[in-house]
Structures are given as C-alpha cells and as structure tokens.
Short mmCIF file of C-alpha atoms and ligand atoms in Angstrom, two decimals:
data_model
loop_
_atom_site.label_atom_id
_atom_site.label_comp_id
_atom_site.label_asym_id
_atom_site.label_seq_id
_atom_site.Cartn_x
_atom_site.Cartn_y
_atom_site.Cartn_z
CA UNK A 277 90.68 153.69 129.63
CA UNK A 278 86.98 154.79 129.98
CA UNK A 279 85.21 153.49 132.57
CA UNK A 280 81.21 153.53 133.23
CA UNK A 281 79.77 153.53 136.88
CA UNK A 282 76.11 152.53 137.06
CA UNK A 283 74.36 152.28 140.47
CA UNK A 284 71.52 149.66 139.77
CA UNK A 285 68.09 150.00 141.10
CA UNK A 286 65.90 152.81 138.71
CA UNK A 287 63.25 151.46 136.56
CA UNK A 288 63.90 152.53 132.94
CA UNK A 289 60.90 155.78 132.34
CA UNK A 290 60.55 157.57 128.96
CA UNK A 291 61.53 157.52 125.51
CA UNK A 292 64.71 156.35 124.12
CA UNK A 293 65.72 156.62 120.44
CA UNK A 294 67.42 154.15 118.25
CA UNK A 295 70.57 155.10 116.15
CA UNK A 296 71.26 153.83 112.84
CA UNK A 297 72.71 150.42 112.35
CA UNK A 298 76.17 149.74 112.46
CA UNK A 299 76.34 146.51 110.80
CA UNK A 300 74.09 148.41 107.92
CA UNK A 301 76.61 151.62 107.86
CA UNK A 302 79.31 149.45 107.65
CA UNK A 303 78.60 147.29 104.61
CA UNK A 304 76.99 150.25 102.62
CA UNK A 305 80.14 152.64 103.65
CA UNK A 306 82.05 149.33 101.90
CA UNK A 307 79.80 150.23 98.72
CA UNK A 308 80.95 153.47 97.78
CA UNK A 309 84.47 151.82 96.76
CA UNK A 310 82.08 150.56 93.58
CA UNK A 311 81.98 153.85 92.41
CA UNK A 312 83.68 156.96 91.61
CA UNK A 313 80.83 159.08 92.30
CA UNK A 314 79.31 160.32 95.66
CA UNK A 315 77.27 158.30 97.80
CA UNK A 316 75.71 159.93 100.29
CA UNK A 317 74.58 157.85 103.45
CA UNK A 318 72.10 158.89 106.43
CA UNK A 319 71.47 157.53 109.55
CA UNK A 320 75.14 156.89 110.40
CA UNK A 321 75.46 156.07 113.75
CA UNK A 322 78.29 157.82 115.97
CA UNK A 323 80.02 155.18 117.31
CA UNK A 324 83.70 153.84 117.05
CA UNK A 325 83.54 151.45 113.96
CA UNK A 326 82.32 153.89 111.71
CA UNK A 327 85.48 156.08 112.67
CA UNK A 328 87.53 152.94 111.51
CA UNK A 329 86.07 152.58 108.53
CA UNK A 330 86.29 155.58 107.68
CA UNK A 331 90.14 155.53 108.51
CA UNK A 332 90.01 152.43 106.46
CA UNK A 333 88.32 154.33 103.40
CA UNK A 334 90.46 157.19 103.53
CA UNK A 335 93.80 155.01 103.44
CA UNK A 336 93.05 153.60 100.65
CA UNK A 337 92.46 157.26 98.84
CA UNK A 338 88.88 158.13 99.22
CA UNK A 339 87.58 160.97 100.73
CA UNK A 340 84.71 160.48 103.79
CA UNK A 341 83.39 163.30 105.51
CA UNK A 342 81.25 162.40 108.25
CA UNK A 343 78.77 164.98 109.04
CA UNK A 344 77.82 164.25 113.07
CA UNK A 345 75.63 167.41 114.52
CA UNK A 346 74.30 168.05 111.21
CA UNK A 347 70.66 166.52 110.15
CA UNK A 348 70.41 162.86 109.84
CA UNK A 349 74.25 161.86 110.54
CA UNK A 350 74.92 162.47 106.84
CA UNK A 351 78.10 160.94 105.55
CA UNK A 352 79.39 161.46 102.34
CA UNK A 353 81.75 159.21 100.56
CA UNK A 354 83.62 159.73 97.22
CA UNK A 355 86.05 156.64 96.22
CA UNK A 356 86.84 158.90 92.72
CA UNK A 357 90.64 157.95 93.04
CA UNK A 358 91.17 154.46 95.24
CA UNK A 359 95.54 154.73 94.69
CA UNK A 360 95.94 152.27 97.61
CA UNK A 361 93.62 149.51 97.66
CA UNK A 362 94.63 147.95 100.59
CA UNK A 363 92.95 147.08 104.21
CA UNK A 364 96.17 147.46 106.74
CA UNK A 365 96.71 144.86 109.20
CA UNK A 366 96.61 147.68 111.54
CA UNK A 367 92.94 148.70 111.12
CA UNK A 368 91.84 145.05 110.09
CA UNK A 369 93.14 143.84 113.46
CA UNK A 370 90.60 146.20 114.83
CA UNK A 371 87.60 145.64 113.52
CA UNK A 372 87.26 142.28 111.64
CA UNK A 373 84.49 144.12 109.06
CA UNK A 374 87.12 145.54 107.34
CA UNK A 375 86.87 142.37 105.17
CA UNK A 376 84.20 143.81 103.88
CA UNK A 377 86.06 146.18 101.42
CA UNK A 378 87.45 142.83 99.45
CA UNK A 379 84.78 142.58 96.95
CA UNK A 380 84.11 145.48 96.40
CA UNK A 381 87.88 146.34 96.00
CA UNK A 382 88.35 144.07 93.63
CA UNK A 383 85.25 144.30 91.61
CA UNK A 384 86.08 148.15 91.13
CA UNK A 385 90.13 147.98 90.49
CA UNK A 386 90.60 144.26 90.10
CA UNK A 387 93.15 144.49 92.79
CA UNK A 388 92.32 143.96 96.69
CA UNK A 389 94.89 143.69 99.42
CA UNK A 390 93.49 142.17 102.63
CA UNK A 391 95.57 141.78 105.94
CA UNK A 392 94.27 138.82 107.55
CA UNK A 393 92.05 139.08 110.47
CA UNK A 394 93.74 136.50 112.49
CA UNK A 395 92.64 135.24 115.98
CA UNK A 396 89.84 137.02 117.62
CA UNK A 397 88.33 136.69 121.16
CA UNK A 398 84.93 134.57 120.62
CA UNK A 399 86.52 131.97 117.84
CA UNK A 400 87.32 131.27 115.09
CA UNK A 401 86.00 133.55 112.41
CA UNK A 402 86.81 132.84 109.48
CA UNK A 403 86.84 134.52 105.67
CA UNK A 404 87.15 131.46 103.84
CA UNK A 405 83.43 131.50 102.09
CA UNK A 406 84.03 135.41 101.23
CA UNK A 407 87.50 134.16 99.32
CA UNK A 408 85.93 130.77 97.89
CA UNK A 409 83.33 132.66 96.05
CA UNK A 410 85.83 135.53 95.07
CA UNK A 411 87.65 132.54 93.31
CA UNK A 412 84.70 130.67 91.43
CA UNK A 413 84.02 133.95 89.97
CA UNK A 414 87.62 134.25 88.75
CA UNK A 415 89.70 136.02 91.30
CA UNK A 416 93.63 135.22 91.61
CA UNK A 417 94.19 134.48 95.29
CA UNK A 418 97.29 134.72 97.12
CA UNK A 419 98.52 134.83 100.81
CA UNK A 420 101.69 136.76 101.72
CA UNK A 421 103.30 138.49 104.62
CA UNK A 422 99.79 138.36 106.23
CA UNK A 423 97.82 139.30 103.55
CA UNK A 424 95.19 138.22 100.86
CA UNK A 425 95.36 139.69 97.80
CA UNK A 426 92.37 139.17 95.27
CA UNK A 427 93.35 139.79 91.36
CA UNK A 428 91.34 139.39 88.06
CA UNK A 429 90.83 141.73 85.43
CA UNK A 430 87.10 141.47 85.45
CA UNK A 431 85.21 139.44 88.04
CA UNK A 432 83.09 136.68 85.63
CA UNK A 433 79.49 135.75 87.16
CA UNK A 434 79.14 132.59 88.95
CA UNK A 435 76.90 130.38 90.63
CA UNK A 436 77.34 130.03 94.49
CA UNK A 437 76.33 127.95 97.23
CA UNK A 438 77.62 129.40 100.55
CA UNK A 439 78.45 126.41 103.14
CA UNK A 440 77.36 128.34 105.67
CA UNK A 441 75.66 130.68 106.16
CA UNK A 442 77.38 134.15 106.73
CA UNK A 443 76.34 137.98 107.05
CA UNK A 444 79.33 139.76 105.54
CA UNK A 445 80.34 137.31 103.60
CA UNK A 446 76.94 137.16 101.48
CA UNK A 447 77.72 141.45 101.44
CA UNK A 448 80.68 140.96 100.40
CA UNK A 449 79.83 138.60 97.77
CA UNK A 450 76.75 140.89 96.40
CA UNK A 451 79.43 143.79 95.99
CA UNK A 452 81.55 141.98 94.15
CA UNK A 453 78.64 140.54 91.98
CA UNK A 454 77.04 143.95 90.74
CA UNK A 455 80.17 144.75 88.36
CA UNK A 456 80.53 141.26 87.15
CA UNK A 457 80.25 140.32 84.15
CA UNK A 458 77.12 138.48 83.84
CA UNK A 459 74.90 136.70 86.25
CA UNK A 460 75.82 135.73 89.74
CA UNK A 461 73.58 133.31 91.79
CA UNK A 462 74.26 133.61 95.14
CA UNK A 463 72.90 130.58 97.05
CA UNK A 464 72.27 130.22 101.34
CA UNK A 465 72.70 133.62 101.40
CA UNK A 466 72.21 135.86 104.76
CA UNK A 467 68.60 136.96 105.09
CA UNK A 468 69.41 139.51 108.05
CA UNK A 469 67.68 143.45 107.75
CA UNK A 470 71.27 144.51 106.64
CA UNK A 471 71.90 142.72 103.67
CA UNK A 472 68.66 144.14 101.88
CA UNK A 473 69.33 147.68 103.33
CA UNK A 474 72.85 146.83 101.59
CA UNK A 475 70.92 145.76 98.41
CA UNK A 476 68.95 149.04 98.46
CA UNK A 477 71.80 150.80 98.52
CA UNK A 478 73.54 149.26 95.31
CA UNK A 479 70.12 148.79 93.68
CA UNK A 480 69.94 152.82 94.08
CA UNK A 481 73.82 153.04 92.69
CA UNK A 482 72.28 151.13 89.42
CA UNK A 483 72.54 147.57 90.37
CA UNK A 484 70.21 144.46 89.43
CA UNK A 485 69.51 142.41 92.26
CA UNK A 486 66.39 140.32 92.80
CA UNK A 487 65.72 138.35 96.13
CA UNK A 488 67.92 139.99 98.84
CA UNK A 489 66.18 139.39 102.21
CA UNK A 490 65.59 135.53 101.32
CA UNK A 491 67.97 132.98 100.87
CA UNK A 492 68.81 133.33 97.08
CA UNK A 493 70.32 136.47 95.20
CA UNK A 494 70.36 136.80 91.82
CA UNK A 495 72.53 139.85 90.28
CA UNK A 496 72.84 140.75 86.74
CA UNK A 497 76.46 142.45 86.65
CA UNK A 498 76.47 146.03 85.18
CA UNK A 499 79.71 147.88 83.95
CA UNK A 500 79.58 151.05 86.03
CA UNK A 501 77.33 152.22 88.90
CA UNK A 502 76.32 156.10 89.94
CA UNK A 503 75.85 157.67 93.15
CA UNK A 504 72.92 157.50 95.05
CA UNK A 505 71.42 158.85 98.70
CA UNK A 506 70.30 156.15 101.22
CA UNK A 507 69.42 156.24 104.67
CA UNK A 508 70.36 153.20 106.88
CA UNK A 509 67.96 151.36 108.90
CA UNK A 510 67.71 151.64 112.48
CA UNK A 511 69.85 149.42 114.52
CA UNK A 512 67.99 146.16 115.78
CA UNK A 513 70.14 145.16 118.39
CA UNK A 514 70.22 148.58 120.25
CA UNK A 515 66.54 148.50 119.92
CA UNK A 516 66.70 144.81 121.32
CA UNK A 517 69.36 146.06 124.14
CA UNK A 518 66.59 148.00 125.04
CA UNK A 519 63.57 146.12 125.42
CA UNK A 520 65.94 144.12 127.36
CA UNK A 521 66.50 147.28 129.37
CA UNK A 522 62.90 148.13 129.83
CA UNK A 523 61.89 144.61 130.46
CA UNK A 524 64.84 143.90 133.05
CA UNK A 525 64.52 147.05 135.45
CA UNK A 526 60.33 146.94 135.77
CA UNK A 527 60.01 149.97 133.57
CA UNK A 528 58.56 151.37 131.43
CA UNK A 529 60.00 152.70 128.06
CA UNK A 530 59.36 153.77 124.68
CA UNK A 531 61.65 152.46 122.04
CA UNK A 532 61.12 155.10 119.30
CA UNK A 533 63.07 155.27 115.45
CA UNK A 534 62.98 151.31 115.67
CA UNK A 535 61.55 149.07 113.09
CA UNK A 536 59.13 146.35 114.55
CA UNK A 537 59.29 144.29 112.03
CA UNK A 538 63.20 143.94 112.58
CA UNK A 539 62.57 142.59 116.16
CA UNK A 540 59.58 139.83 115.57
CA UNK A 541 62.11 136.89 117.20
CA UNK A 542 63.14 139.22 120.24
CA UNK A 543 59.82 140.53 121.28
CA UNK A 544 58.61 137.16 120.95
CA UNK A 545 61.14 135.83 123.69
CA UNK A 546 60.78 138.61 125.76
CA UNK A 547 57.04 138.38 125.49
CA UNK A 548 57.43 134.71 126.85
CA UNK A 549 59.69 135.89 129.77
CA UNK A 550 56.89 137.98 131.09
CA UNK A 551 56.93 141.66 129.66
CA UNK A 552 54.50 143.44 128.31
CA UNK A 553 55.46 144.89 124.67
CA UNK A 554 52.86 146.90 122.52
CA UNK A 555 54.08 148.20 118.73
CA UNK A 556 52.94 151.61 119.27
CA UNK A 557 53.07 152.36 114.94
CA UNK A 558 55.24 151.90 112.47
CA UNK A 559 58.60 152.63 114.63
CA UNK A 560 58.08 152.53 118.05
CA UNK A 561 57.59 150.01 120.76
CA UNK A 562 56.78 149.95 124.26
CA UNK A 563 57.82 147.62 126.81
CA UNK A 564 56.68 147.09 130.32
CA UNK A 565 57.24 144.90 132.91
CA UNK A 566 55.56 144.46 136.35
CA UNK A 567 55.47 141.53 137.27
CA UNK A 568 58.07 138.65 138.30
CA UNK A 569 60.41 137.77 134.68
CA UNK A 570 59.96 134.20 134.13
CA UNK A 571 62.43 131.51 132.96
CA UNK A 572 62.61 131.04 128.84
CA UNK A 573 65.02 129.28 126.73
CA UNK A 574 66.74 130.70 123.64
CA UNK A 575 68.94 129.66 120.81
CA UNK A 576 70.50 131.66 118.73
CA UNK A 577 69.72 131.27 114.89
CA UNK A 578 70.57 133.37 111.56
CA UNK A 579 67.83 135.98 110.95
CA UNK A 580 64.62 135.60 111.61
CA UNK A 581 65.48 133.57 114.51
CA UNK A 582 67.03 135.00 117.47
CA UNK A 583 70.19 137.20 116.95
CA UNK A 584 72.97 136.14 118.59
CA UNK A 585 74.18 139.65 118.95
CA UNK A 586 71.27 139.52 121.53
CA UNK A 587 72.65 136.14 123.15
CA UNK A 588 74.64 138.07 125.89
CA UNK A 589 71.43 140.72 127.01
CA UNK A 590 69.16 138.13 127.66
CA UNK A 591 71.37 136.15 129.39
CA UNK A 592 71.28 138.96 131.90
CA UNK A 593 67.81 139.25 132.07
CA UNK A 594 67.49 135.67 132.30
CA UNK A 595 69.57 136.16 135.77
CA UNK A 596 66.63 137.80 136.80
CA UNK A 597 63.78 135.46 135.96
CA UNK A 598 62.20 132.59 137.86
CA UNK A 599 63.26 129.62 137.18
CA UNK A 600 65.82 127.97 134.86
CA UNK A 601 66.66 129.10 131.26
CA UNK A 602 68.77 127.09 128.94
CA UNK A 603 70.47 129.59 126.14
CA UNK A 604 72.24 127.96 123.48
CA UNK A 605 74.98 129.75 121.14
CA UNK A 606 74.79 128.02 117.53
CA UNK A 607 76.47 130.70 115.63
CA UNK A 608 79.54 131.45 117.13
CA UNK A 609 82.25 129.49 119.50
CA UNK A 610 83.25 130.78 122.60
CA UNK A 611 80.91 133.75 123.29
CA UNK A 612 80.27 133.37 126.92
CA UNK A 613 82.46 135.76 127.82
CA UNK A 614 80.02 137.51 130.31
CA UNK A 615 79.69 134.67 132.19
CA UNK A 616 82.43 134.84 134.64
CA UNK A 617 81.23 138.84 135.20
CA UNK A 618 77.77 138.22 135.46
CA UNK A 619 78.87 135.08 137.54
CA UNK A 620 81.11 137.60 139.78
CA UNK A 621 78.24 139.80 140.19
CA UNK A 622 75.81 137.10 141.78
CA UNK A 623 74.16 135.00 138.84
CA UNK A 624 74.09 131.16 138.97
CA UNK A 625 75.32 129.72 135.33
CA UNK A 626 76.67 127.14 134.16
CA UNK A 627 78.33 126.53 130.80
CA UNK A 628 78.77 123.23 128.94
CA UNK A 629 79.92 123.72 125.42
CA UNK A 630 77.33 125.76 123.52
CA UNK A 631 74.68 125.93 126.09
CA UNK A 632 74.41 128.01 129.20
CA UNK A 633 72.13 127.04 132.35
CA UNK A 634 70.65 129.81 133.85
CA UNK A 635 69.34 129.86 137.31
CA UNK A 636 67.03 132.37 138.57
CA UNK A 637 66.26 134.56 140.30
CA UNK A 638 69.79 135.81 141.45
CA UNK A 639 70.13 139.30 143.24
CA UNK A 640 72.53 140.71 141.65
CA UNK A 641 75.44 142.78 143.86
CA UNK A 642 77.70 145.52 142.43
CA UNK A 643 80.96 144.41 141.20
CA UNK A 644 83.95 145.94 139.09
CA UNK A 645 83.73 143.75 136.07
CA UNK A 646 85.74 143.81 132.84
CA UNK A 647 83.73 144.29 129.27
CA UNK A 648 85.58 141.50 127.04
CA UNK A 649 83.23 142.48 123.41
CA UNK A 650 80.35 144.60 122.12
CA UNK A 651 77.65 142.82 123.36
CA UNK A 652 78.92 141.10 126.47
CA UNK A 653 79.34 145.05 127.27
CA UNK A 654 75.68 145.64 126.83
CA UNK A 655 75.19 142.59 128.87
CA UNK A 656 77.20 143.81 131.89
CA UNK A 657 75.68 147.34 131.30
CA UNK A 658 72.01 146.07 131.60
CA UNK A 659 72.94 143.56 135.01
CA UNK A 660 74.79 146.21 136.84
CA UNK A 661 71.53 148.72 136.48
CA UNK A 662 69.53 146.26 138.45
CA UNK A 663 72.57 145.29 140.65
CA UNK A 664 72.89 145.89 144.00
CA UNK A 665 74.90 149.32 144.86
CA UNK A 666 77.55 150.69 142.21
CA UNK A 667 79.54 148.52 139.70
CA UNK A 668 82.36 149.60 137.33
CA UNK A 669 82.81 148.41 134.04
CA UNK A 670 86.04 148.30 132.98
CA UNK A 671 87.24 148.59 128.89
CA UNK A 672 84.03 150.12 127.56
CA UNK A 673 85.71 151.09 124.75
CA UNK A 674 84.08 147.90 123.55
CA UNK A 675 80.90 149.69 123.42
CA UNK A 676 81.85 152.28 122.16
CA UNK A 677 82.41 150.26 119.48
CA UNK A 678 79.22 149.68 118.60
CA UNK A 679 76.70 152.15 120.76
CA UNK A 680 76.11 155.85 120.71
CA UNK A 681 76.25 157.73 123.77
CA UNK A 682 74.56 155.21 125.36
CA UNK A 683 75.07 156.29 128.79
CA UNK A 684 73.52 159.55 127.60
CA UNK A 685 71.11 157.64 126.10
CA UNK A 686 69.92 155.41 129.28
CA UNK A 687 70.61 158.57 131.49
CA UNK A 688 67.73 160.19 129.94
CA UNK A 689 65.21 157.71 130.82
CA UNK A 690 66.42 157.46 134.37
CA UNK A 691 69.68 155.39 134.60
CA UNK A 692 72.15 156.59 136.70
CA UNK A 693 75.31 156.08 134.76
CA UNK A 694 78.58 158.12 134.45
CA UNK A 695 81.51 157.75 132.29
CA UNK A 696 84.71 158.20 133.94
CA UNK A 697 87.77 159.06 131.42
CA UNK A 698 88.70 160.65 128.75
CA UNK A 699 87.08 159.17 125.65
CA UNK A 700 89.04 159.35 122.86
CA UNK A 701 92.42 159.87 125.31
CA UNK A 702 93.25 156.19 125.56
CA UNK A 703 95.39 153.88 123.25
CA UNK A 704 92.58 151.97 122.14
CA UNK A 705 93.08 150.93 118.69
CA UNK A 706 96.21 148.93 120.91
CA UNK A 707 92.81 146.31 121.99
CA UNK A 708 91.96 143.26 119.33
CA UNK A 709 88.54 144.06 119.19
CA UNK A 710 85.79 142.62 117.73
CA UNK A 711 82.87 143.70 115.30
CA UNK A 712 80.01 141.85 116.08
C1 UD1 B 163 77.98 139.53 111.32
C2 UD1 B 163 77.75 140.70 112.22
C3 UD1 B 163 77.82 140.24 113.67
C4 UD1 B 163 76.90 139.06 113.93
C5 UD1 B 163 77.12 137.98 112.91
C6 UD1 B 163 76.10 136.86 113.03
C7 UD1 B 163 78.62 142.59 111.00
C8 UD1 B 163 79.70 143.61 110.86
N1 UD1 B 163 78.78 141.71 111.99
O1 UD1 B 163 79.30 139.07 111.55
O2 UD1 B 163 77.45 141.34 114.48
O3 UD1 B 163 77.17 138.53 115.21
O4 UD1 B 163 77.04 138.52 111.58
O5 UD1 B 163 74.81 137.37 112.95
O6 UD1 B 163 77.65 142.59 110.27
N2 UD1 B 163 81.97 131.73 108.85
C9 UD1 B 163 82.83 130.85 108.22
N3 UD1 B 163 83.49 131.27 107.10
C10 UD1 B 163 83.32 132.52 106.57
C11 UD1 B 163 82.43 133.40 107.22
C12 UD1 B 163 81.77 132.99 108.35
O7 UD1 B 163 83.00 129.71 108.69
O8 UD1 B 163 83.94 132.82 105.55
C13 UD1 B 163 81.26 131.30 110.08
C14 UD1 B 163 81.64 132.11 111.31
O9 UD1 B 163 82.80 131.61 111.92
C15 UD1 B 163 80.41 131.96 112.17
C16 UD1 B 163 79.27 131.92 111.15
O10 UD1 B 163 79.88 131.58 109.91
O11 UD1 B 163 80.42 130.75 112.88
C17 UD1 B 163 78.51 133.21 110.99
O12 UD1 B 163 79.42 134.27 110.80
P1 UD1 B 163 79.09 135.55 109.93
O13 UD1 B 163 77.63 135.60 109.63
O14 UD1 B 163 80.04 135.61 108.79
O15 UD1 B 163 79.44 136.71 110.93
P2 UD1 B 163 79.98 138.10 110.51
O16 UD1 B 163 79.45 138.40 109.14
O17 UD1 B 163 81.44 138.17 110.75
#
C-alpha cells in the first residue's frame, strides 16, 4: 500500500489550485441515470471515488468516459440503456455514496437494487431517511440477501419532512422527485454548496426546482429530462485543507479556483485562531500566518456552520495554537480517529464523547502513523508537515479517495512530500472505506 513521507518544517509559499468537488461530482454523476441522453460534466476531480462511481455506473449498463488530461476534466455520461440497475455490495461496501444512485434508479426504471452499506468506521450511518421518503412517495421496499430494492411504477409526489438533516439523502430525494408525478415538498432539507450545484444540474436536464440552497425544496415532477453540460463547483474542503495548510506552517499561500463564499464558516475560525486571510476576487484567497496560532473552539454544524469534513484539520492546527481549544463533533459518532495519531505524534487531547480538549502548543515529533478515513488523512498530512523530522503515513489510499495529487499539489508550494508505492498496484478496493 502507498505510503507518503513528509519531513515537517517548510512554510507553505505560492499558489495552489483547487479541484472540483467530489461530493458535487458524485451526486451529479448519480443524475445522468435520469436520463437517456448525454450529460456532460466538468470539473471532475481525479481522485478515487469518481473511479468507483464510475465502475458503479458502468455495471449497471451506462457508458462513462472520463476525460482526465483533456480541458476541464470533462466526463461524459450516457445512461441510454440502464439493463442492470443494481449498486453491488462490492462497490457499495466501498464507498457508502453509492446510495446515491437509489432515487434516481428508481425514478428512471422504477426498479433500484441497493446492497446495504452496512457498518462503517466513524458510526452509524444510516439510509433510513433516503428509504422513508422513497416510500411516502410510493416506492415498494424490500430487504433481501443484503439488499434494498425500491419498486413503483411511477414515483407519486409527496410532502416530506426529513428528521434529520442529511446531505445525500436530501440528493437523493431531489432525484427521485424531478420525474414524479406531481409536486414534491421536500422539508429540512441539506443547504450545503452541493445540493444546489446538484439542483443546477437537473434544473439544466429540464427539471423544476425552486429553493435548493435553503431548507425547503419544492419540485414540480416532469415526465422526461434532456442532457445538459455543467461544470462542478470547486471543492470546499480541499480549499479549507488548505487554509489550514497555509495557516498551520507560517506561510504564505494562495488558494486559487476556490469559491469564497463556500468557506465564510472556515475563514471565520481560522481568522479567530490568528491567520491572516484576504479574498483576493471572486476565487481566490490568501492566507498568512506570522504570528503565534491561538486557541479557538469549534463545533461542527450542517452548512453554513462549520463542516465537519473540516473537524479533523483543525484539530491539527489546534495542536499548534496557544492555549486550549474545545472541538465538538455534532454530526457524526465516532470521528476522532486522528486522535490516537496526532496523540502518538506529540499533541495533548483528550476525548469525552463528542468533544475533544485540545491543549496547545505541542511540538509535534515525526511518527509512522496510520490514515483510518479521508479527512483524518488530511489531518495527519497537515501535522506531520510541521512535525519534527520525517513521518510516514500509512494507508493513504484513504486520500486518495478524496484528493488529487495532493502531494503534487503541496510539493509545489514547498512541501516536501513523497509517495512511496505503487498507486493503483495495491488491493485496495479489499479496505471498507468511507466517503465523507
Ligand atoms: C455527506 C458527505 C460527507 C459529509 C456529510 C456531512 C457526500 C458524499 N458525503 O455525507 O462528506 O461528512 O455529508 O456533511 O456528500 N443520517 C441518518 N439517516 C439517514 C441519513 C443520515 O440518521 O438516512 C444521519 C447520519 O448518520 C449523520 C447525519 O445524519 O449523523 C448526517 O449525515 P449525512 O448528511 O447523510 O451524511 P452523508 O450524506 O452520508
């Protein structure tokens, strides 16, 4: 398995550029199942999910060619013939998105089969509110040998409430909605950057959607929807990773193909901890730091307030500010997973539940430590560049998962990072992984 070696100690110089956004790509890939014309998507970002859905797309009989090198990361999709409509256990068990293909599945052949996405490392995730609302707008459900399967001839309009509130599951739910028949309210929704770029997207295809991007959805089902171009919004939590990045190592970086706007909650934070960020236009930021980080508490919220696929990245910076910091997890179980590395490497934390004590400032020391998700990966990626000497992180196929080249990417403005291994050589799709 790949491993990265990063010896700590260089201030971040230079411009870095943001990719697309994964958890964009992956819902509007999902969307091209609602049609059997071409969608063409830019913006993709190279990075290991995309590959599964894609795997994911073309088992189920569409066609996805995914044009890296070329302009723009231009992907196009046709889902003309779908003879398979099913999301294998195998692929589902690696990336947890794969839900995502349910409503659209059975909105387009009123037939979805859905392995289900079982136990995952930070806990309990659940698909109950995607399958709930598949049902109150007329969906057969069953369960059997592992798998849901979603029926109904035509999926009827409905008005629904979520419980919680939930990313895909709000996706997942507008997909299904725009070939209803009739009106769907969809209620709590998901007000995060990628569920409007999803509603661009299907508003583009032909859909009627009003209010995606606040807390209510309203969709006027349509019988068939066209093709359409779209190009995804830039990823926020790279962009995030990488104020972190600037902000933790005393540099000095420009974050360019970002969207400000995206990042209001995270600049805000960092701004408190002591750096110095200036929006330099409409998609670029700067961040410096020169002083001493100080000590600010975060708690992670649904969008606008602070991601918690940022939760793990400022917990490392945190390491590194005066003073005590209190970060509290509120939308998912169990995702302290860095701890114990960053713990290993020098930092002082203590967990108790949802909340994590940080007390700072540690110097960090190099350590082999183990990359246990996504994000804790970006985590141990930005400690071990202001660590002590050289550390190796183990498993970053986790990463992979979700960054592209990022070593490439944080060599160029003065990292010193290597990947040792053979990327694509290892057995990886073997790892329960996550998609955060
Ligand atoms: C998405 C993002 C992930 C991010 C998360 C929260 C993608 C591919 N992934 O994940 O990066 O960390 O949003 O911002 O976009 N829940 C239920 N029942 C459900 C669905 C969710 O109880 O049917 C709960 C979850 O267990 C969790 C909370 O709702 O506690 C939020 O989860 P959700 O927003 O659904 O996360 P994802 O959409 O899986």
């Amino acid at each position: 398995m790949d491993k990265f070696v990063i010896r700590g100690g260089n201030p971040l110089l230079g411009t870095i550029r943001v990719s697309g956004a994964k958890n964009s790509a992956l819902p509007c890939m999902a969307a091209a199942i609602l049609t059997e014309d071409e969608v063409v998507l830019e913006n993709i970002p190279q990075v290991r999910d995309i590959e599964t859905e894609r795997k994911l797309l073309v088992s189920m009989g569409g066609e996805v060619e995914l044009g890296y090198g070329r302009a723009q990361h231009r992907t196009t999709i046709s889902c003309r013939l779908l003879s398979d409509p099913v999301a294998k256990y195998e692929i589902v068990k690696t990336m947890r998105a794969s839900s995502l293909v349910l409503g659209p599945l059975v909105a387009r052949t009123g037939l979805a089969r859905v392995a289900m996405p079982g136990g995952c490392a930070i806990g309990g995730r659940p698909i109950d509110l995607h399958i709930k609302g598949l049902e109150t707008m007329g969906a057969t459900i069953t369960y059997e040998h592992g798998y849901i399967e979603a029926r109904a001839e035509r999926l009827k309009g409905a008005h629904i409430n979520f419980d919680k509130i939930t990313v895909t599951g709000t996706e997942d739910l507008l997909m299904a909605a725009v070939l209803a028949e009739g009106e769907t309210v969809l209620e709590n929704c998901a007000r995060e950057p990628e569920v409007t770029d999803l509603a661009a997207l299907l508003t583009a295809m032909g859909a009627k959607i009003e209010g995606a991007g606040t807390s209510i959805i309203r969709v006027q089902g349509v019988d068939k929807l066209h093709g359409a171009r779209h190009r995804i919004n830039p990823d926020r939590i790279e962009a995030g990773t990488f104020l972190v990045a600037g902000a933790i190592t005393g540099g000095d970086l420009c974050i360019a193909n970002c969207n400000p706007a995206h990042l209001s909650a995270i600049i805000g934070k960092l701004e408190e901890a002591g750096a110095r960020i200036d929006i330099l236009g409409k998609d670029s930021i700067r961040v410096r730091s020169e002083g001493q980080l100080k000590a600010a508490d975060v708690s992670t919220e649904e969008y606008p307030g602070f991601p918690t696929d940022m939760q793990a990245q400022y917990m490392a910076l945190a390491t590194q500010a005066d003073g005590t910091s209190v970060v509290t997890e509120n939308i998912f179980e169990n995702r302290f997973m860095h701890v114990q590395e960053l713990v290993r490497m020098g930092a002082n934390i203590k967990v108790d539940g949802r909340t994590a004590t940080i007390r700072g400032k540690s110097p960090l020391s190099a350590a082999a430590v183990m990359c246990s998700d996504l994000r804790a990966s970006a985590s141990l990626v930005l400690a071990a560049m202001v660590a002590d000497g050289e550390s190796i992180l183990d498993r970053v196929y986790h990463m992979d998962r979700g960054y592209e080249h990022i070593e490439e990417k944080l060599r160029g403005v003065g990292a010193q990072i290597r990947r040792m291994g053979n990327i694509f050589a290892d057995k990886r799709e073997l790892a329960t992984a996550e998609a955060y």
